[in-house]
């Protein structure tokens, strides 16, 4: 029988999280859009590529059916890593294939493999039966491929259908060659990478992962596009998923939080017409709840200021920017810069705003939608992150 991940995280000196794709429901109030995932009718193979942060001597993969109402049957799975292996089986309690329980997660057996940092894993999973996709990660910034038939052992891709979301695989944990730890970055589309070119590693968290390899720190991305601090809707709120996506991940010693912009921007729009604009005090109370949870687990916390709600033009959601929303954003940023409650602060607002009009994003860093950052913006943020996010200088 397959086994589930234990409720208590593994010993911090044994395993660390090295890659994460946070699960969210594919329908309902927490995701009011069509998921655009094709029907899984069975006898198909899902091919997904992912890049870990820190390497190690062993690894294991976590699979998710967190929002599923029925068990999810997986056939055989194989993984490949360039110049290392081409068809390494992923086993569950000694068996090929497994069933993920409804509402649950599943951990593979340990895989002994000396895998370098920043390795790209291609995972191929055969799906023998029809399955409803109730659990996924919407804005993956990487295409997965759904192929016909059982292609799991085959390293070369065949014709198939591209999918811009992830499902099944939720995280990769490694046992490092030497002592290491994990930094989780939790937040919204600014973390998830909306605006970054597909199938690239151009998010600021990707650049930070490359930078922190020498520190033996894995940087994992817990962003969800649309996520807010205080409430669910187009993503799960940071408050409600902080325990799962940060505290329960093995090896976590530090966290960066970049969330709150959607609480302000989406209030009163067509996506949330009944929700009033939260006050700065309400948002600050939410941040303080995250800080309190982190302190209980001895996790260093870094805050990220909220970037402008618009650029040289308006973002594509009507009323996302309003003058009263700008007031709240400025109040939150002032508190974050001056409160002294975070272990460190990344002032993204100062880094990417237009110096001649501080309420809008600089055209130099605009991805084109007047809200999200382009390659240069992500690189600028990553290069500015102080070592104080992971240690006391």
CSV table of C-alpha atoms in Angstrom, one decimal:
chain,number,residue,atom,x,y,z
A,1,UNK,CA,0.0,0.0,0.0
A,2,UNK,CA,1.2,3.6,-0.7
A,3,UNK,CA,2.0,5.7,2.3
A,4,UNK,CA,1.1,9.3,3.1
A,5,UNK,CA,3.5,12.0,4.2
A,6,UNK,CA,3.5,12.0,8.0
A,7,UNK,CA,1.8,14.9,9.7
A,8,UNK,CA,5.0,15.9,11.5
A,9,UNK,CA,7.7,17.2,9.1
A,10,UNK,CA,11.0,15.2,8.8
A,11,UNK,CA,14.0,16.1,11.0
A,12,UNK,CA,15.3,19.4,9.7
A,13,UNK,CA,18.9,18.0,9.5
A,14,UNK,CA,17.8,15.2,7.3
A,15,UNK,CA,15.5,16.6,4.6
A,16,UNK,CA,14.8,20.0,3.1
A,17,UNK,CA,12.2,21.2,0.5
A,18,UNK,CA,14.0,22.0,-2.7
A,19,UNK,CA,11.0,22.7,-5.0
A,20,UNK,CA,7.4,23.5,-4.4
A,21,UNK,CA,4.2,24.1,-6.5
A,22,UNK,CA,1.5,25.0,-4.1
A,23,UNK,CA,-1.8,23.2,-4.5
A,24,UNK,CA,-5.1,25.1,-5.0
A,25,UNK,CA,-8.6,24.0,-5.9
A,26,UNK,CA,-9.5,24.0,-9.6
A,27,UNK,CA,-13.0,25.4,-9.1
A,28,UNK,CA,-15.3,27.0,-6.6
A,29,UNK,CA,-15.0,30.3,-4.8
A,30,UNK,CA,-11.3,30.0,-4.5
A,31,UNK,CA,-10.9,29.7,-8.3
A,32,UNK,CA,-13.8,31.3,-10.2
A,33,UNK,CA,-12.3,30.8,-13.7
A,34,UNK,CA,-12.3,27.8,-16.1
A,35,UNK,CA,-9.1,25.8,-15.3
A,36,UNK,CA,-8.4,25.2,-19.0
A,37,UNK,CA,-7.1,21.7,-18.2
A,38,UNK,CA,-8.3,19.1,-20.7
A,39,UNK,CA,-10.3,16.1,-19.6
A,40,UNK,CA,-8.1,13.2,-18.4
A,41,UNK,CA,-9.9,10.3,-20.0
A,42,UNK,CA,-7.3,7.6,-19.2
A,43,UNK,CA,-4.5,5.9,-21.0
A,44,UNK,CA,-2.5,9.1,-21.0
A,45,UNK,CA,0.9,10.3,-19.8
A,46,UNK,CA,1.6,13.6,-18.0
A,47,UNK,CA,5.1,15.0,-18.6
A,48,UNK,CA,6.3,17.8,-16.4
A,49,UNK,CA,9.7,19.5,-16.0
A,50,UNK,CA,10.8,21.2,-12.8
A,51,UNK,CA,14.1,22.7,-11.5
A,52,UNK,CA,15.1,22.0,-8.0
A,53,UNK,CA,17.1,24.5,-5.9
A,54,UNK,CA,19.6,22.7,-3.7
A,55,UNK,CA,20.8,19.2,-4.7
A,56,UNK,CA,21.5,16.2,-2.5
A,57,UNK,CA,22.2,12.6,-2.1
A,58,UNK,CA,18.6,11.4,-1.9
A,59,UNK,CA,15.3,12.8,-3.0
A,60,UNK,CA,11.6,12.0,-2.8
A,61,UNK,CA,8.5,13.5,-4.5
A,62,UNK,CA,5.3,14.5,-3.0
A,63,UNK,CA,2.0,14.1,-5.0
A,64,UNK,CA,-1.2,15.9,-4.2
A,65,UNK,CA,-4.9,15.3,-4.4
A,66,UNK,CA,-5.7,17.8,-1.6
A,67,UNK,CA,-8.9,19.1,-3.1
A,68,UNK,CA,-10.0,15.8,-4.8
A,69,UNK,CA,-13.3,14.2,-3.8
A,70,UNK,CA,-12.2,10.7,-4.9
A,71,UNK,CA,-9.0,8.7,-5.0
A,72,UNK,CA,-6.6,9.5,-7.8
A,73,UNK,CA,-5.0,6.5,-9.5
A,74,UNK,CA,-1.4,6.9,-10.9
A,75,UNK,CA,0.3,4.3,-13.0
A,76,UNK,CA,4.0,4.0,-13.3
A,77,UNK,CA,6.2,7.1,-13.1
A,78,UNK,CA,9.8,7.7,-14.3
A,79,UNK,CA,12.1,10.7,-14.0
A,80,UNK,CA,15.1,11.8,-16.0
A,81,UNK,CA,17.8,14.3,-15.2
A,82,UNK,CA,20.2,15.4,-18.0
A,83,UNK,CA,23.6,13.7,-17.9
A,84,UNK,CA,22.5,11.7,-14.8
A,85,UNK,CA,19.6,9.3,-15.6
A,86,UNK,CA,17.1,8.8,-18.4
A,87,UNK,CA,14.4,6.6,-16.9
A,88,UNK,CA,14.7,6.2,-13.1
A,89,UNK,CA,11.5,4.7,-11.6
A,90,UNK,CA,9.6,6.5,-8.9
A,91,UNK,CA,8.4,3.9,-6.5
A,92,UNK,CA,5.7,3.9,-3.8
A,93,UNK,CA,6.2,1.4,-0.9
A,94,UNK,CA,8.1,-0.8,-3.3
A,95,UNK,CA,5.4,-0.7,-6.0
A,96,UNK,CA,5.1,1.0,-9.3
A,97,UNK,CA,2.0,3.1,-9.3
A,98,UNK,CA,-0.1,4.2,-6.4
A,99,UNK,CA,-3.4,5.8,-5.4
A,100,UNK,CA,-3.5,9.2,-3.8
A,101,UNK,CA,-6.4,9.3,-1.3
A,102,UNK,CA,-9.2,11.9,-1.7
A,103,UNK,CA,-8.1,15.1,0.1
A,104,UNK,CA,-4.6,13.7,0.7
A,105,UNK,CA,-1.0,13.7,-0.4
A,106,UNK,CA,1.4,10.9,-1.2
A,107,UNK,CA,5.2,10.6,-0.8
A,108,UNK,CA,7.4,8.4,-3.0
A,109,UNK,CA,10.0,6.1,-1.7
A,110,UNK,CA,13.4,7.6,-1.2
A,111,UNK,CA,15.5,7.7,-4.4
A,112,UNK,CA,19.2,7.4,-3.9
A,113,UNK,CA,20.7,9.8,-6.4
A,114,UNK,CA,23.5,12.4,-6.1
A,115,UNK,CA,21.6,15.1,-7.9
A,116,UNK,CA,23.3,18.5,-8.4
A,117,UNK,CA,21.8,21.8,-7.4
A,118,UNK,CA,19.6,23.5,-10.0
A,119,UNK,CA,19.0,20.2,-11.8
A,120,UNK,CA,16.0,20.0,-14.1
A,121,UNK,CA,13.9,16.9,-13.5
A,122,UNK,CA,11.5,15.6,-16.1
A,123,UNK,CA,8.7,13.6,-14.5
A,124,UNK,CA,6.5,11.3,-16.6
A,125,UNK,CA,3.4,9.8,-15.0
A,126,UNK,CA,1.1,7.3,-16.7
A,127,UNK,CA,-2.6,7.9,-15.9
A,128,UNK,CA,-4.5,4.6,-16.7
A,129,UNK,CA,-7.9,5.8,-15.6
A,130,UNK,CA,-10.1,8.9,-16.1
A,131,UNK,CA,-9.6,11.4,-13.4
A,132,UNK,CA,-11.2,14.8,-12.5
A,133,UNK,CA,-8.6,17.5,-12.0
A,134,UNK,CA,-9.7,19.1,-8.8
A,135,UNK,CA,-6.2,20.0,-7.5
A,136,UNK,CA,-3.8,22.0,-9.5
A,137,UNK,CA,-1.4,25.0,-9.6
A,138,UNK,CA,-2.8,27.5,-12.0
A,139,UNK,CA,0.0,29.9,-13.2
A,140,UNK,CA,2.9,27.5,-13.5
A,141,UNK,CA,4.9,29.5,-16.0
A,142,UNK,CA,6.0,26.2,-17.5
A,143,UNK,CA,4.1,24.0,-19.9
A,144,UNK,CA,3.3,20.4,-19.1
A,145,UNK,CA,2.5,17.9,-21.8
A,146,UNK,CA,-0.4,15.4,-21.9
A,147,UNK,CA,0.4,12.6,-24.2
A,148,UNK,CA,-1.6,9.6,-25.5
A,149,UNK,CA,-0.8,6.2,-24.2
A,150,UNK,CA,1.8,5.0,-21.8
A,151,UNK,CA,4.9,7.1,-22.5
A,152,UNK,CA,6.3,7.1,-19.0
A,153,UNK,CA,9.5,5.2,-19.7
A,154,UNK,CA,10.2,7.2,-22.8
A,155,UNK,CA,12.6,10.1,-22.4
A,156,UNK,CA,11.7,11.8,-25.7
A,157,UNK,CA,8.4,13.7,-25.8
A,158,UNK,CA,5.8,12.7,-28.3
A,159,UNK,CA,2.9,14.8,-29.7
A,160,UNK,CA,0.5,15.9,-27.1
A,161,UNK,CA,-1.4,18.8,-25.6
A,162,UNK,CA,0.4,21.6,-23.7
A,163,UNK,CA,-1.0,22.6,-20.3
A,164,UNK,CA,0.0,25.8,-18.6
A,165,UNK,CA,-0.9,24.6,-15.1
A,166,UNK,CA,0.7,21.9,-13.0
A,167,UNK,CA,-1.0,19.0,-11.2
A,168,UNK,CA,-0.1,15.8,-9.4
A,169,UNK,CA,3.4,16.7,-8.3
A,170,UNK,CA,3.5,19.3,-5.4
A,171,UNK,CA,7.0,19.2,-4.0
A,172,UNK,CA,10.5,17.7,-4.1
A,173,UNK,CA,12.4,17.1,-0.9
A,174,UNK,CA,16.2,16.3,-0.9
A,175,UNK,CA,18.6,15.0,1.7
A,176,UNK,CA,21.6,17.4,1.2
A,177,UNK,CA,25.2,16.3,0.9
A,178,UNK,CA,25.9,18.7,3.8
A,179,UNK,CA,23.8,20.7,6.2
A,180,UNK,CA,21.4,22.9,4.4
A,181,UNK,CA,18.0,24.7,4.9
A,182,UNK,CA,15.1,26.1,3.0
A,183,UNK,CA,13.9,29.7,2.3
A,184,UNK,CA,10.2,29.8,1.3
A,185,UNK,CA,8.9,32.8,-0.6
A,186,UNK,CA,5.1,33.0,-0.2
A,187,UNK,CA,2.9,35.4,-2.0
A,188,UNK,CA,0.9,36.3,-5.1
A,189,UNK,CA,1.6,36.6,-8.8
A,190,UNK,CA,4.6,38.8,-8.1
A,191,UNK,CA,6.1,35.6,-6.7
A,192,UNK,CA,4.4,33.1,-9.0
A,193,UNK,CA,5.9,35.0,-11.9
A,194,UNK,CA,3.0,36.3,-13.9
A,195,UNK,CA,4.6,38.2,-16.9
A,196,UNK,CA,7.7,36.1,-17.0
A,197,UNK,CA,8.2,34.2,-20.3
A,198,UNK,CA,6.9,30.6,-20.3
A,199,UNK,CA,9.4,27.8,-19.8
A,200,UNK,CA,12.1,30.0,-18.4
A,201,UNK,CA,13.6,30.4,-15.0
A,202,UNK,CA,13.2,34.2,-14.9
A,203,UNK,CA,11.3,34.9,-11.7
A,204,UNK,CA,13.2,36.8,-9.0
A,205,UNK,CA,12.9,33.6,-6.8
A,206,UNK,CA,14.7,31.7,-9.6
A,207,UNK,CA,17.6,34.2,-9.6
A,208,UNK,CA,17.7,34.1,-5.8
A,209,UNK,CA,17.9,30.3,-5.8
A,210,UNK,CA,21.0,30.6,-8.1
A,211,UNK,CA,22.5,33.2,-5.8
A,212,UNK,CA,22.0,31.3,-2.6
A,213,UNK,CA,23.4,27.9,-3.8
A,214,UNK,CA,26.7,28.9,-2.3
A,215,UNK,CA,24.9,29.5,1.1
A,216,UNK,CA,23.5,25.9,1.1
A,217,UNK,CA,20.0,27.5,1.1
A,218,UNK,CA,17.2,26.1,-1.1
A,219,UNK,CA,14.8,28.8,-2.3
A,220,UNK,CA,11.3,27.5,-3.1
A,221,UNK,CA,8.4,29.4,-4.6
A,222,UNK,CA,5.1,29.3,-2.8
A,223,UNK,CA,3.5,32.0,-4.9
A,224,UNK,CA,-0.1,31.7,-6.2
A,225,UNK,CA,-1.3,34.2,-8.7
A,226,UNK,CA,-4.4,36.0,-7.3
A,227,UNK,CA,-3.5,35.1,-3.7
A,228,UNK,CA,-4.4,37.6,-1.0
A,229,UNK,CA,-3.2,38.0,2.5
A,230,UNK,CA,-6.6,37.9,4.3
A,231,UNK,CA,-9.1,35.9,2.2
A,232,UNK,CA,-9.4,33.2,-0.4
A,233,UNK,CA,-10.4,34.0,-4.0
A,234,UNK,CA,-8.4,33.5,-7.2
A,235,UNK,CA,-6.0,31.6,-5.0
A,236,UNK,CA,-5.8,30.6,-1.3
A,237,UNK,CA,-4.9,33.3,1.2
A,238,UNK,CA,-1.5,33.4,2.6
A,239,UNK,CA,-2.9,33.3,6.1
A,240,UNK,CA,-4.8,30.1,5.5
A,241,UNK,CA,-2.0,28.3,3.7
A,242,UNK,CA,1.0,29.5,5.7
A,243,UNK,CA,1.1,26.5,7.9
A,244,UNK,CA,1.0,24.1,5.0
A,245,UNK,CA,3.3,25.9,2.6
A,246,UNK,CA,5.8,27.2,5.0
A,247,UNK,CA,5.7,25.7,8.5
A,248,UNK,CA,5.2,22.1,7.4
A,249,UNK,CA,7.9,22.1,4.7
A,250,UNK,CA,11.0,20.3,5.9
A,251,UNK,CA,14.1,22.4,6.6
A,252,UNK,CA,12.5,25.8,6.6
A,253,UNK,CA,14.5,28.4,8.5
A,254,UNK,CA,13.5,31.6,6.7
A,255,UNK,CA,10.5,33.0,4.8
A,256,UNK,CA,9.9,36.0,2.5
A,257,UNK,CA,6.3,37.3,2.2
A,258,UNK,CA,5.1,39.3,-0.7
A,259,UNK,CA,1.4,39.6,-0.6
A,260,UNK,CA,-1.3,42.1,0.0
A,261,UNK,CA,-1.6,43.9,-3.3
A,262,UNK,CA,-4.6,41.8,-4.4
A,263,UNK,CA,-6.4,42.5,-1.1
A,264,UNK,CA,-6.3,46.1,-2.1
A,265,UNK,CA,-6.6,45.9,-5.9
A,266,UNK,CA,-9.3,43.3,-6.2
A,267,UNK,CA,-11.6,44.9,-3.6
A,268,UNK,CA,-14.7,46.3,-5.3
A,269,UNK,CA,-13.8,44.9,-8.8
A,270,UNK,CA,-15.8,42.5,-10.9
A,271,UNK,CA,-13.9,39.7,-9.4
A,272,UNK,CA,-14.9,40.7,-5.8
A,273,UNK,CA,-17.7,43.3,-6.1
A,274,UNK,CA,-19.0,42.9,-2.5
A,275,UNK,CA,-15.7,43.0,-0.7
A,276,UNK,CA,-14.8,46.4,0.8
A,277,UNK,CA,-11.4,47.8,0.6
A,278,UNK,CA,-9.4,46.6,3.7
A,279,UNK,CA,-7.8,49.2,5.8
A,280,UNK,CA,-4.1,49.3,6.4
A,281,UNK,CA,-4.7,48.3,10.0
A,282,UNK,CA,-6.5,45.1,8.8
A,283,UNK,CA,-3.6,44.2,6.5
A,284,UNK,CA,-1.0,45.0,9.2
A,285,UNK,CA,-2.9,42.7,11.6
A,286,UNK,CA,-2.7,39.9,9.0
A,287,UNK,CA,1.1,40.4,8.6
A,288,UNK,CA,1.4,40.2,12.4
A,289,UNK,CA,-0.4,36.9,12.4
A,290,UNK,CA,2.2,35.5,10.0
A,291,UNK,CA,5.0,36.9,12.1
A,292,UNK,CA,3.6,35.3,15.2
A,293,UNK,CA,3.4,31.9,13.6
A,294,UNK,CA,6.9,32.2,12.2
A,295,UNK,CA,8.4,33.2,15.5
A,296,UNK,CA,6.9,30.1,17.2
A,297,UNK,CA,8.9,28.0,14.7
A,298,UNK,CA,12.1,30.1,14.9
A,299,UNK,CA,11.7,31.2,11.2
A,300,UNK,CA,13.2,34.5,10.1
A,301,UNK,CA,10.7,36.7,8.3
A,302,UNK,CA,11.3,39.2,5.6
A,303,UNK,CA,8.6,41.5,4.3
A,304,UNK,CA,8.4,42.9,0.7
A,305,UNK,CA,6.8,46.3,0.1
A,306,UNK,CA,3.8,46.5,-2.2
A,307,UNK,CA,4.6,47.6,-5.8
A,308,UNK,CA,2.5,50.2,-7.6
A,309,UNK,CA,-1.0,49.2,-8.6
A,310,UNK,CA,-0.6,50.6,-12.1
A,311,UNK,CA,2.0,51.6,-14.7
A,312,UNK,CA,2.0,54.2,-17.5
A,313,UNK,CA,-1.4,52.7,-18.3
A,314,UNK,CA,-4.0,50.9,-16.3
A,315,UNK,CA,-4.0,47.2,-15.4
A,316,UNK,CA,-6.6,45.2,-17.2
A,317,UNK,CA,-9.1,44.9,-14.3
A,318,UNK,CA,-11.4,47.9,-14.0
A,319,UNK,CA,-11.1,49.8,-10.7
A,320,UNK,CA,-8.0,47.8,-9.7
A,321,UNK,CA,-6.4,51.2,-9.1
A,322,UNK,CA,-8.3,53.9,-7.2
A,323,UNK,CA,-6.8,56.8,-5.3
A,324,UNK,CA,-8.1,55.5,-2.0
A,325,UNK,CA,-6.4,52.2,-2.7
A,326,UNK,CA,-3.1,54.0,-3.3
A,327,UNK,CA,-3.5,55.5,0.2
A,328,UNK,CA,-3.8,52.1,1.8
A,329,UNK,CA,-0.8,50.8,-0.2
A,330,UNK,CA,1.4,53.7,0.9
A,331,UNK,CA,0.3,53.2,4.6
A,332,UNK,CA,1.2,49.5,4.5
A,333,UNK,CA,4.6,50.3,2.9
A,334,UNK,CA,5.4,52.9,5.5
A,335,UNK,CA,4.6,50.5,8.3
A,336,UNK,CA,6.7,47.8,6.7
A,337,UNK,CA,9.7,50.1,6.3
A,338,UNK,CA,9.5,51.5,9.8
A,339,UNK,CA,8.0,49.0,12.1
A,340,UNK,CA,11.1,46.9,12.9
A,341,UNK,CA,9.0,43.8,13.3
A,342,UNK,CA,10.5,41.9,10.3
A,343,UNK,CA,14.0,40.5,10.4
A,344,UNK,CA,14.6,42.2,7.0
A,345,UNK,CA,12.6,44.2,4.4
A,346,UNK,CA,13.0,44.1,0.6
A,347,UNK,CA,11.8,47.5,-0.7
A,348,UNK,CA,10.5,46.3,-4.1
A,349,UNK,CA,8.3,49.4,-4.4
A,350,UNK,CA,11.3,51.7,-4.2
A,351,UNK,CA,13.3,49.5,-6.6
A,352,UNK,CA,10.7,49.3,-9.5
A,353,UNK,CA,8.5,52.4,-9.2
A,354,UNK,CA,8.7,55.4,-11.5
A,355,UNK,CA,10.9,57.9,-9.6
A,356,UNK,CA,8.9,60.8,-11.2
A,357,UNK,CA,5.5,59.3,-10.3
A,358,UNK,CA,5.8,57.0,-7.3
A,359,UNK,CA,2.2,55.7,-7.6
A,360,UNK,CA,3.1,53.9,-10.8
A,361,UNK,CA,5.5,51.2,-12.1
A,362,UNK,CA,8.5,52.3,-14.0
A,363,UNK,CA,8.2,51.5,-17.7
A,364,UNK,CA,11.7,50.1,-17.5
A,365,UNK,CA,10.4,47.2,-15.4
A,366,UNK,CA,6.9,46.8,-16.8
A,367,UNK,CA,6.1,43.4,-18.4
A,368,UNK,CA,3.5,45.2,-20.5
A,369,UNK,CA,0.4,44.8,-18.4
A,370,UNK,CA,1.3,47.8,-16.2
A,371,UNK,CA,1.4,45.8,-13.0
A,372,UNK,CA,3.8,42.8,-13.2
A,373,UNK,CA,7.5,42.9,-13.6
A,374,UNK,CA,9.5,42.0,-16.7
A,375,UNK,CA,12.9,40.2,-16.7
A,376,UNK,CA,14.8,43.3,-15.7
A,377,UNK,CA,12.4,43.9,-12.8
A,378,UNK,CA,12.7,40.4,-11.4
A,379,UNK,CA,16.5,40.5,-11.8
A,380,UNK,CA,16.7,43.8,-9.9
A,381,UNK,CA,14.6,42.5,-7.0
A,382,UNK,CA,16.7,39.3,-6.7
A,383,UNK,CA,20.0,41.2,-6.7
A,384,UNK,CA,18.7,43.5,-3.9
A,385,UNK,CA,17.8,40.8,-1.4
A,386,UNK,CA,20.1,41.2,1.6
A,387,UNK,CA,21.7,38.2,3.3
A,388,UNK,CA,19.8,39.3,6.4
A,389,UNK,CA,16.9,37.3,5.0
A,390,UNK,CA,18.7,34.1,6.0
A,391,UNK,CA,21.1,35.1,8.8
A,392,UNK,CA,22.1,37.8,11.2
A,393,UNK,CA,25.1,39.7,9.7
